[in-house]
Amino acid sequence: MRTACLVLLIGVLAWAAQAQADQDALTQEQINKLLQHGPWPLRVEADPSNRVSGNPGAIELGRTLFFDPKLSGSGNMACSTCHHPGRGWTDKLPRAFGIKRLDRNTQSLFNVRFNRWFGWDGQNDNLWAQSIRPIINPDEMHATPKHVVQVLGKDQNISGQYQDVFGAAPGEGTPEQTLANVGKALAAFQETIVTARTPFDAFRDGLANNDRKAIAAYPASARRGAALFFGRGNCTFCHTGPLFTNGEFQDAGVPYFIEPGRVDKGRFAGIAKLKSSAFTLAGKHTDDPAKTGAWKVRGVKPLHRNFGEFRVPSLRNLTKTAPYMHDGSLATLEDVVRHYSQIDVERLHADGTRILAPLHLNKNETQDLVNFLESLSTE
Ligand code: HEC
Ligand code: HEC
């Protein structure tokens, strides 16, 4: 009799454990979507538009320039002033501060080499052009191509490094050519900023290889968060692939008023800037004779729907890059999840309303989704 009771008790306990596991489990459809978010790290290739991409001398020169305030007009602002390596390659401010407060949040440089467009509004189609932008922007480093030629020429160390990498002294050719080269060395350095594997990657590979130990090591709460991300939340619609972004532009319901009466037009204005830039993949400064990728800038046209759209951010290493959104208006991941939970569909484009709807998550579900998002970061 006693043995029968014991067997029954063990049976009930096993059933309860199984029921809990089932609740934490993902459906096959969710698993199929999840598997597409890896493997990580991605394979890297040299950038054909940048002849010094991957060149060790250029990486070193780029590193020197990145941390050196000399490039700026005032002589006291470097790339690292806003993109600080100890602060997730950003500045922890809601909106960047240059010569005055800027309109947008400083983007992190994690995995920047994998972008298809650059900036919140995609105003550039390559990394070296995006690296030139702050140097000549009057509200940021406020320099001119001529100033850059002068300061490089005066510093023996830098001009020696530059000569080794580009086979010419700074200032040979036009000042714009020197500026483009500076952008290319800065790009070579930034290409090295690639994030390591995360708890999510171990879970994902565990599912791919049916490795029970790896699957079991992933916390139950993060797994329930994954079920929301890949299921009911439909987050994966935009935050897709190994980088957790489709690389394109969407309206996620973040207000685009910078202050009363002044709006950030987002992608709409970004396309206009892209079209007028001398530093695109279709322009004369690319090193790729085949002009690979130039179809993107040639083909893109501003549409009404682009108004107030911003680039879908990657979600890797999020825990290191708060605050969030193009205007830095959300301080924590809880705030972001609450934003999606209560999203105001009235604010969205017709496209957005089809995809996003308020999720009305309860407290536990909110925590689960936050835990999932945290598992996309390195420890
Ligand atoms: C005053 C602060 C500030 C300085 C200085 C600064 N940046 Fe930025 N950076 C930003 C902001 C703000 C953005 C977002 C730009 C936008 O979309 O409007 C950004 C975006 C970027 C991006 C795009 C990232 C992406 O994912 O698309 C790159 C690359 C970048 N900066 C590189 C640099 C380099 C290289 C330097 C130095 C030459 C530099 N930045 C100097 C504030 C700064
Ligand atoms: C319709 C496309 C779309 C969907 C669906 C979507 N997002 Fe986003 N997400 C975006 C865009 C666009 C931004 C940037 C918005 C801005 O700054 O104006 C963003 C920003 C974010 C950020 C901030 C990242 C940063 O670095 O600032 C997080 C976190 C995030 N989304 C998580 C989620 C989660 C969780 C879900 C599901 C509940 C989700 N997203 C669904 C498009 C989407």
Short mmCIF file of C-alpha atoms and ligand atoms in Angstrom, two decimals:
data_model
loop_
_atom_site.label_atom_id
_atom_site.label_comp_id
_atom_site.label_asym_id
_atom_site.label_seq_id
_atom_site.Cartn_x
_atom_site.Cartn_y
_atom_site.Cartn_z
CA MET A 1 0.00 0.00 0.00
CA ARG A 2 2.75 2.36 1.06
CA THR A 3 4.71 1.59 -2.09
CA ALA A 4 1.64 2.27 -4.23
CA CYS A 5 1.19 5.68 -2.58
CA LEU A 6 4.83 6.51 -3.15
CA VAL A 7 4.61 5.53 -6.80
CA LEU A 8 1.50 7.68 -7.14
CA LEU A 9 3.21 10.63 -5.43
CA ILE A 10 6.26 10.37 -7.69
CA GLY A 11 3.93 10.14 -10.68
CA VAL A 12 2.08 13.31 -9.63
CA LEU A 13 5.34 15.17 -9.06
CA ALA A 14 6.69 14.10 -12.44
CA TRP A 15 3.44 15.18 -14.06
CA ALA A 16 3.62 18.59 -12.38
CA ALA A 17 7.23 19.05 -13.49
CA GLN A 18 6.28 18.07 -17.03
CA ALA A 19 3.32 20.47 -17.01
CA GLN A 20 5.62 23.30 -15.90
CA ALA A 21 8.15 22.38 -18.61
CA ASP A 22 5.36 22.34 -21.22
CA GLN A 23 4.34 25.79 -20.12
CA ASP A 24 7.91 27.02 -20.59
CA ALA A 25 8.29 25.20 -23.88
CA LEU A 26 8.20 26.92 -27.24
CA THR A 27 5.97 25.75 -30.07
CA GLN A 28 7.66 24.29 -33.15
CA GLU A 29 6.74 27.42 -35.09
CA GLN A 30 8.41 29.63 -32.47
CA ILE A 31 11.50 27.40 -32.46
CA ASN A 32 11.74 27.62 -36.25
CA LYS A 33 11.73 31.41 -36.02
CA LEU A 34 14.19 31.43 -33.13
CA LEU A 35 16.70 29.27 -35.05
CA GLN A 36 16.92 31.96 -37.73
CA HIS A 37 18.49 34.33 -35.16
CA GLY A 38 21.87 32.58 -35.36
CA PRO A 39 24.39 31.09 -35.47
CA TRP A 40 26.60 33.74 -33.91
CA PRO A 41 29.20 35.13 -34.58
CA LEU A 42 28.55 35.94 -38.23
CA ARG A 43 31.20 35.40 -40.87
CA VAL A 44 33.04 38.65 -41.64
CA GLU A 45 34.17 39.89 -45.02
CA ALA A 46 36.26 42.91 -45.99
CA ASP A 47 34.23 45.91 -47.20
CA PRO A 48 34.84 46.12 -50.98
CA SER A 49 34.16 49.89 -50.96
CA ASN A 50 37.06 50.43 -48.51
CA ARG A 51 40.49 49.31 -49.73
CA VAL A 52 41.93 49.40 -46.19
CA SER A 53 39.13 47.34 -44.58
CA GLY A 54 40.86 44.65 -42.47
CA ASN A 55 44.31 46.22 -42.96
CA PRO A 56 46.14 46.10 -39.56
CA GLY A 57 47.87 49.46 -40.12
CA ALA A 58 44.55 51.12 -40.96
CA ILE A 59 42.93 49.60 -37.85
CA GLU A 60 45.69 51.11 -35.70
CA LEU A 61 45.47 54.50 -37.43
CA GLY A 62 41.69 54.41 -37.04
CA ARG A 63 42.03 53.60 -33.34
CA THR A 64 44.40 56.57 -32.85
CA LEU A 65 42.08 58.95 -34.71
CA PHE A 66 38.97 57.67 -32.90
CA PHE A 67 40.34 58.65 -29.48
CA ASP A 68 42.16 61.83 -30.58
CA PRO A 69 40.31 65.17 -30.21
CA LYS A 70 42.64 66.81 -32.77
CA LEU A 71 40.26 66.17 -35.65
CA SER A 72 37.62 68.46 -34.15
CA GLY A 73 37.48 72.18 -34.89
CA SER A 74 37.76 73.07 -31.19
CA GLY A 75 40.46 70.45 -30.55
CA ASN A 76 38.56 68.99 -27.61
CA MET A 77 35.99 66.54 -28.97
CA ALA A 78 36.80 63.02 -30.18
CA CYS A 79 34.61 60.22 -31.50
CA SER A 80 35.10 58.61 -28.10
CA THR A 81 33.56 61.64 -26.35
CA CYS A 82 30.18 60.32 -27.49
CA HIS A 83 31.08 56.69 -28.34
CA HIS A 84 32.81 55.66 -25.11
CA PRO A 85 34.00 52.01 -25.06
CA GLY A 86 33.26 51.74 -21.33
CA ARG A 87 29.67 52.90 -21.94
CA GLY A 88 28.72 50.44 -24.70
CA TRP A 89 30.29 52.74 -27.33
CA THR A 90 27.67 55.39 -26.55
CA ASP A 91 27.35 58.14 -23.91
CA LYS A 92 24.44 57.07 -21.66
CA LEU A 93 22.67 60.35 -22.48
CA PRO A 94 19.13 60.39 -23.86
CA ARG A 95 20.26 62.75 -26.63
CA ALA A 96 23.89 63.37 -27.63
CA PHE A 97 25.65 66.55 -26.63
CA GLY A 98 28.02 68.08 -29.20
CA ILE A 99 28.44 71.83 -29.41
CA LYS A 100 24.81 71.87 -28.31
CA ARG A 101 22.24 69.22 -27.48
CA LEU A 102 21.56 67.14 -30.59
CA ASP A 103 18.20 65.74 -31.62
CA ARG A 104 19.04 62.06 -31.34
CA ASN A 105 20.44 59.38 -29.09
CA THR A 106 24.07 58.35 -29.78
CA GLN A 107 24.01 54.94 -31.47
CA SER A 108 26.26 52.23 -30.13
CA LEU A 109 28.99 50.91 -32.43
CA PHE A 110 28.54 47.23 -31.50
CA ASN A 111 28.44 45.12 -34.70
CA VAL A 112 28.26 48.27 -36.83
CA ARG A 113 30.07 46.54 -39.70
CA PHE A 114 26.98 44.44 -40.43
CA ASN A 115 24.67 47.41 -41.05
CA ARG A 116 23.05 47.90 -44.39
CA TRP A 117 22.20 51.56 -43.65
CA PHE A 118 23.86 53.91 -41.14
CA GLY A 119 22.38 56.43 -38.72
CA TRP A 120 18.86 56.32 -37.24
CA ASP A 121 17.60 57.62 -40.58
CA GLY A 122 19.96 55.73 -42.92
CA GLN A 123 21.54 58.91 -44.25
CA ASN A 124 24.60 56.90 -45.34
CA ASP A 125 24.99 53.57 -47.12
CA ASN A 126 28.51 52.77 -45.87
CA LEU A 127 30.57 52.96 -42.69
CA TRP A 128 33.33 55.33 -43.87
CA ALA A 129 30.82 57.98 -45.00
CA GLN A 130 29.00 57.71 -41.67
CA SER A 131 32.38 58.21 -39.92
CA ILE A 132 33.00 61.47 -41.80
CA ARG A 133 29.56 62.87 -40.86
CA PRO A 134 30.34 63.99 -37.27
CA ILE A 135 33.71 65.49 -38.26
CA ILE A 136 32.18 68.07 -40.58
CA ASN A 137 28.85 68.52 -38.78
CA PRO A 138 28.84 72.08 -37.32
CA ASP A 139 26.91 70.85 -34.25
CA GLU A 140 29.37 68.05 -33.52
CA MET A 141 33.13 68.11 -34.23
CA HIS A 142 32.77 71.18 -36.44
CA ALA A 143 35.86 70.75 -38.64
CA THR A 144 36.50 71.23 -42.36
CA PRO A 145 38.37 68.93 -44.76
CA LYS A 146 41.20 71.53 -44.82
CA HIS A 147 41.45 71.52 -41.02
CA VAL A 148 41.74 67.71 -41.08
CA VAL A 149 44.57 67.85 -43.66
CA GLN A 150 46.41 70.44 -41.54
CA VAL A 151 46.23 68.64 -38.20
CA LEU A 152 47.22 65.29 -39.71
CA GLY A 153 50.18 66.90 -41.46
CA LYS A 154 51.40 68.54 -38.24
CA ASP A 155 51.43 65.30 -36.21
CA GLN A 156 54.49 63.30 -37.30
CA ASN A 157 53.26 60.04 -35.82
CA ILE A 158 49.86 60.20 -37.45
CA SER A 159 51.12 61.45 -40.80
CA GLY A 160 53.69 58.59 -40.85
CA GLN A 161 50.96 56.03 -40.08
CA TYR A 162 48.72 57.60 -42.72
CA GLN A 163 51.48 57.46 -45.33
CA ASP A 164 52.17 53.76 -44.59
CA VAL A 165 48.49 52.88 -44.97
CA PHE A 166 47.51 55.00 -47.98
CA GLY A 167 50.87 55.32 -49.76
CA ALA A 168 50.51 59.13 -49.87
CA ALA A 169 50.91 62.01 -47.44
CA PRO A 170 47.81 63.62 -45.89
CA GLY A 171 46.69 66.35 -48.27
CA GLU A 172 47.87 64.64 -51.46
CA GLY A 173 44.92 64.82 -53.82
CA THR A 174 41.93 66.91 -52.74
CA PRO A 175 41.06 67.63 -49.06
CA GLU A 176 37.89 65.56 -49.66
CA GLN A 177 40.07 62.57 -50.60
CA THR A 178 42.01 62.89 -47.36
CA LEU A 179 38.73 63.13 -45.47
CA ALA A 180 37.44 60.00 -47.22
CA ASN A 181 40.65 58.17 -46.25
CA VAL A 182 40.27 59.27 -42.63
CA GLY A 183 36.72 57.86 -42.76
CA LYS A 184 38.09 54.59 -44.15
CA ALA A 185 40.72 54.21 -41.40
CA LEU A 186 38.05 55.00 -38.76
CA ALA A 187 35.80 52.39 -40.41
CA ALA A 188 38.58 49.75 -40.36
CA PHE A 189 38.89 50.29 -36.60
CA GLN A 190 35.13 50.20 -35.96
CA GLU A 191 34.84 46.95 -37.92
CA THR A 192 36.69 45.26 -35.05
CA ILE A 193 33.84 46.02 -32.60
CA VAL A 194 31.98 42.71 -32.77
CA THR A 195 30.13 41.26 -29.78
CA ALA A 196 30.79 37.81 -28.27
CA ARG A 197 28.34 34.93 -27.82
CA THR A 198 25.48 35.30 -25.36
CA PRO A 199 23.27 32.98 -23.24
CA PHE A 200 20.69 33.20 -26.06
CA ASP A 201 23.26 31.91 -28.61
CA ALA A 202 24.03 28.90 -26.39
CA PHE A 203 20.27 28.15 -26.10
CA ARG A 204 19.74 28.60 -29.84
CA ASP A 205 22.58 26.22 -30.73
CA GLY A 206 21.29 23.81 -28.07
CA LEU A 207 17.93 23.71 -29.84
CA ALA A 208 19.62 23.34 -33.24
CA ASN A 209 21.76 20.39 -32.04
CA ASN A 210 19.28 18.87 -29.60
CA ASP A 211 21.77 19.42 -26.78
CA ARG A 212 19.63 18.98 -23.66
CA LYS A 213 22.20 20.36 -21.27
CA ALA A 214 22.49 23.62 -23.20
CA ILE A 215 18.70 23.88 -23.46
CA ALA A 216 18.23 23.28 -19.72
CA ALA A 217 20.83 25.91 -18.81
CA TYR A 218 18.63 28.68 -20.27
CA PRO A 219 16.42 30.16 -17.52
CA ALA A 220 12.69 29.32 -17.65
CA SER A 221 11.68 32.98 -17.45
CA ALA A 222 13.81 33.93 -20.49
CA ARG A 223 12.26 30.96 -22.33
CA ARG A 224 8.75 32.25 -21.59
CA GLY A 225 9.97 35.68 -22.79
CA ALA A 226 11.19 34.03 -26.00
CA ALA A 227 7.71 32.56 -26.50
CA LEU A 228 6.34 36.13 -26.33
CA PHE A 229 9.06 37.55 -28.59
CA PHE A 230 8.65 34.90 -31.30
CA GLY A 231 4.93 34.34 -30.68
CA ARG A 232 2.21 36.71 -29.52
CA GLY A 233 4.49 39.80 -29.41
CA ASN A 234 5.55 39.35 -33.05
CA CYS A 235 8.76 41.26 -32.20
CA THR A 236 10.63 39.04 -34.64
CA PHE A 237 8.71 40.61 -37.54
CA CYS A 238 11.12 43.60 -37.43
CA HIS A 239 13.86 42.41 -35.03
CA THR A 240 14.76 39.45 -37.21
CA GLY A 241 17.90 37.43 -38.09
CA PRO A 242 21.14 37.00 -36.11
CA LEU A 243 21.39 40.77 -35.50
CA PHE A 244 17.76 41.02 -34.34
CA THR A 245 16.98 43.62 -37.01
CA ASN A 246 15.79 43.56 -40.60
CA GLY A 247 18.11 46.55 -41.16
CA GLU A 248 15.26 48.67 -42.52
CA PHE A 249 13.01 51.49 -41.28
CA GLN A 250 9.76 51.27 -39.35
CA ASP A 251 7.48 53.27 -37.12
CA ALA A 252 7.44 51.81 -33.62
CA GLY A 253 5.17 54.49 -32.18
CA VAL A 254 7.88 56.66 -30.61
CA PRO A 255 6.77 60.32 -30.87
CA TYR A 256 8.76 62.27 -33.44
CA PHE A 257 8.31 65.70 -31.89
CA ILE A 258 11.72 66.96 -30.73
CA GLU A 259 10.07 69.88 -28.98
CA PRO A 260 6.76 71.64 -29.61
CA GLY A 261 6.62 72.69 -33.25
CA ARG A 262 9.77 70.83 -34.34
CA VAL A 263 9.67 67.27 -35.71
CA ASP A 264 12.28 64.68 -36.61
CA LYS A 265 11.33 63.49 -40.09
CA GLY A 266 13.43 60.33 -39.67
CA ARG A 267 13.93 58.22 -42.77
CA PHE A 268 12.17 60.79 -44.99
CA ALA A 269 14.96 63.35 -44.35
CA GLY A 270 17.61 60.60 -44.29
CA ILE A 271 16.88 59.71 -47.91
CA ALA A 272 17.26 63.35 -48.98
CA LYS A 273 20.67 63.53 -47.25
CA LEU A 274 21.74 60.22 -48.79
CA LYS A 275 20.77 61.41 -52.27
CA SER A 276 22.86 64.58 -51.94
CA SER A 277 25.97 62.92 -50.43
CA ALA A 278 29.28 62.75 -52.32
CA PHE A 279 30.33 59.75 -50.23
CA THR A 280 27.94 56.95 -51.26
CA LEU A 281 28.61 53.54 -52.81
CA ALA A 282 27.59 55.05 -56.15
CA GLY A 283 29.99 58.01 -55.82
CA LYS A 284 33.61 58.60 -56.78
CA HIS A 285 35.14 57.82 -53.36
CA THR A 286 34.25 54.14 -53.31
CA ASP A 287 37.19 51.78 -53.95
CA ASP A 288 34.99 49.14 -55.52
CA PRO A 289 35.13 49.33 -59.34
CA ALA A 290 32.03 47.12 -59.52
CA LYS A 291 30.18 49.55 -57.20
CA THR A 292 28.62 46.64 -55.31
CA GLY A 293 25.56 47.73 -53.36
CA ALA A 294 25.17 51.04 -55.24
CA TRP A 295 21.71 49.92 -56.37
CA LYS A 296 20.48 50.69 -52.86
CA VAL A 297 21.18 54.42 -53.06
CA ARG A 298 20.19 54.58 -56.72
CA GLY A 299 16.89 52.85 -56.15
CA VAL A 300 15.66 54.45 -52.93
CA LYS A 301 12.97 57.15 -53.13
CA PRO A 302 11.38 59.13 -50.32
CA LEU A 303 7.80 57.98 -49.75
CA HIS A 304 5.17 59.48 -47.52
CA ARG A 305 5.35 56.42 -45.23
CA ASN A 306 9.06 57.16 -44.51
CA PHE A 307 8.06 60.23 -42.51
CA GLY A 308 8.86 59.48 -38.85
CA GLU A 309 10.36 56.06 -39.57
CA PHE A 310 13.64 55.09 -37.87
CA ARG A 311 16.04 52.22 -38.35
CA VAL A 312 15.10 49.04 -36.50
CA PRO A 313 17.93 48.74 -33.94
CA SER A 314 19.84 45.52 -33.36
CA LEU A 315 19.01 44.07 -29.93
CA ARG A 316 22.45 42.57 -29.24
CA ASN A 317 24.21 43.91 -26.12
CA LEU A 318 21.20 46.04 -25.23
CA THR A 319 21.94 45.96 -21.50
CA LYS A 320 25.01 48.10 -22.18
CA THR A 321 23.40 50.81 -24.33
CA ALA A 322 20.57 52.42 -22.33
CA PRO A 323 18.69 54.74 -22.74
CA TYR A 324 16.68 53.48 -25.73
CA MET A 325 14.98 54.68 -28.94
CA HIS A 326 16.10 57.34 -31.44
CA ASP A 327 15.43 60.10 -28.93
CA GLY A 328 16.62 58.19 -25.86
CA SER A 329 13.17 58.66 -24.35
CA LEU A 330 12.95 55.24 -22.67
CA ALA A 331 15.38 54.72 -19.78
CA THR A 332 15.16 50.97 -19.17
CA LEU A 333 14.19 47.71 -20.89
CA GLU A 334 11.11 47.58 -18.62
CA ASP A 335 10.11 50.94 -20.09
CA VAL A 336 10.56 49.60 -23.64
CA VAL A 337 8.46 46.50 -22.93
CA ARG A 338 5.80 48.69 -21.30
CA HIS A 339 5.85 50.88 -24.43
CA TYR A 340 5.02 47.88 -26.63
CA SER A 341 2.56 46.57 -24.06
CA GLN A 342 0.54 49.79 -24.13
CA ILE A 343 1.37 51.01 -27.64
CA ASP A 344 -0.92 53.70 -29.00
CA VAL A 345 -1.90 52.46 -32.47
CA GLU A 346 -3.39 55.86 -33.31
CA ARG A 347 0.18 57.10 -33.56
CA LEU A 348 1.28 54.49 -36.07
CA HIS A 349 1.34 54.42 -39.85
CA ALA A 350 -1.10 52.18 -41.64
CA ASP A 351 1.80 49.67 -42.02
CA GLY A 352 2.62 49.71 -38.31
CA THR A 353 -0.96 49.18 -37.17
CA ARG A 354 -1.06 45.90 -39.02
CA ILE A 355 1.97 44.60 -37.13
CA LEU A 356 1.92 46.24 -33.70
CA ALA A 357 -0.94 46.12 -31.23
CA PRO A 358 -0.95 46.67 -27.46
CA LEU A 359 0.12 43.39 -25.84
CA HIS A 360 -1.37 44.15 -22.38
CA LEU A 361 1.34 42.12 -20.64
CA ASN A 362 0.97 41.44 -16.92
CA LYS A 363 3.80 41.95 -14.45
CA ASN A 364 5.24 38.43 -14.82
CA GLU A 365 5.08 38.50 -18.61
CA THR A 366 6.80 41.89 -18.65
CA GLN A 367 9.61 40.47 -16.52
CA ASP A 368 9.86 37.39 -18.78
CA LEU A 369 10.26 39.52 -21.90
CA VAL A 370 12.85 41.73 -20.16
CA ASN A 371 14.77 38.59 -19.09
CA PHE A 372 14.71 37.34 -22.67
CA LEU A 373 16.04 40.70 -23.96
CA GLU A 374 18.79 40.61 -21.31
CA SER A 375 19.88 37.17 -22.55
CA LEU A 376 20.85 38.80 -25.87
CA SER A 377 23.76 40.56 -24.12
CA THR A 378 27.20 39.31 -23.23
CA GLU A 379 27.93 38.98 -19.51
C1 HEC B 1 28.58 64.74 -30.32
C2 HEC B 1 28.47 63.32 -30.20
C3 HEC B 1 29.07 62.45 -31.29
C4 HEC B 1 30.37 62.45 -31.75
C5 HEC B 1 31.51 63.37 -31.33
C6 HEC B 1 30.46 61.38 -32.70
N1 HEC B 1 29.25 60.74 -32.82
FE1 HEC B 1 28.85 59.11 -33.94
N2 HEC B 1 26.88 59.28 -33.53
C7 HEC B 1 26.32 60.25 -32.72
C8 HEC B 1 24.88 60.29 -32.90
C9 HEC B 1 23.91 61.23 -32.22
C10 HEC B 1 24.58 59.28 -33.85
C11 HEC B 1 23.21 59.01 -34.47
C12 HEC B 1 23.19 59.86 -35.73
C13 HEC B 1 21.84 60.05 -36.37
O1 HEC B 1 21.22 59.14 -36.82
O2 HEC B 1 21.39 61.20 -36.43
C14 HEC B 1 25.85 58.67 -34.22
C15 HEC B 1 25.99 57.62 -35.11
C16 HEC B 1 27.21 57.06 -35.49
C17 HEC B 1 27.36 55.91 -36.35
C18 HEC B 1 26.23 55.10 -36.95
C19 HEC B 1 26.01 53.81 -36.19
C20 HEC B 1 24.93 52.97 -36.82
O3 HEC B 1 24.57 51.94 -36.26
O4 HEC B 1 24.43 53.33 -37.89
C21 HEC B 1 28.70 55.72 -36.54
C22 HEC B 1 29.36 54.64 -37.37
C23 HEC B 1 29.39 56.76 -35.79
N3 HEC B 1 28.45 57.55 -35.15
C24 HEC B 1 30.76 56.92 -35.78
C25 HEC B 1 31.39 58.05 -35.25
C26 HEC B 1 32.79 58.39 -35.48
C27 HEC B 1 33.78 57.55 -36.27
C28 HEC B 1 33.03 59.56 -34.83
C29 HEC B 1 34.28 60.40 -34.81
C30 HEC B 1 34.80 60.82 -36.09
C31 HEC B 1 31.77 59.93 -34.18
N4 HEC B 1 30.80 59.02 -34.48
C32 HEC B 1 31.62 61.07 -33.39
C33 HEC B 1 27.02 61.09 -31.87
C34 HEC B 1 28.37 61.38 -32.00
C1 HEC B 2 7.06 47.23 -36.75
C2 HEC B 2 8.44 46.87 -36.46
C3 HEC B 2 8.78 46.54 -35.01
C4 HEC B 2 8.23 45.58 -34.19
C5 HEC B 2 7.12 44.59 -34.51
C6 HEC B 2 8.95 45.67 -32.93
N1 HEC B 2 9.91 46.65 -33.00
FE1 HEC B 2 11.20 47.14 -31.52
N2 HEC B 2 11.85 48.72 -32.63
C7 HEC B 2 11.43 49.03 -33.92
C8 HEC B 2 11.95 50.33 -34.29
C9 HEC B 2 11.72 51.04 -35.61
C10 HEC B 2 12.66 50.80 -33.18
C11 HEC B 2 13.31 52.19 -33.05
C12 HEC B 2 12.18 53.17 -32.85
C13 HEC B 2 12.60 54.61 -32.64
O1 HEC B 2 13.66 54.86 -32.11
O2 HEC B 2 11.79 55.48 -33.00
C14 HEC B 2 12.60 49.75 -32.16
C15 HEC B 2 13.25 49.81 -30.93
C16 HEC B 2 13.28 48.76 -30.01
C17 HEC B 2 14.12 48.71 -28.83
C18 HEC B 2 15.14 49.78 -28.42
C19 HEC B 2 16.52 49.44 -28.92
C20 HEC B 2 17.52 50.58 -28.82
O3 HEC B 2 18.72 50.28 -28.94
O4 HEC B 2 17.13 51.74 -28.64
C21 HEC B 2 13.85 47.53 -28.19
C22 HEC B 2 14.50 47.01 -26.92
C23 HEC B 2 12.82 46.86 -28.95
N3 HEC B 2 12.50 47.64 -30.06
C24 HEC B 2 12.24 45.66 -28.60
C25 HEC B 2 11.09 45.16 -29.22
C26 HEC B 2 10.24 44.13 -28.66
C27 HEC B 2 10.46 43.43 -27.34
C28 HEC B 2 9.22 43.94 -29.55
C29 HEC B 2 8.01 43.03 -29.42
C30 HEC B 2 7.16 43.31 -28.29
C31 HEC B 2 9.45 44.84 -30.67
N4 HEC B 2 10.58 45.58 -30.43
C32 HEC B 2 8.66 44.90 -31.82
C33 HEC B 2 10.63 48.24 -34.71
C34 HEC B 2 9.84 47.20 -34.25
#
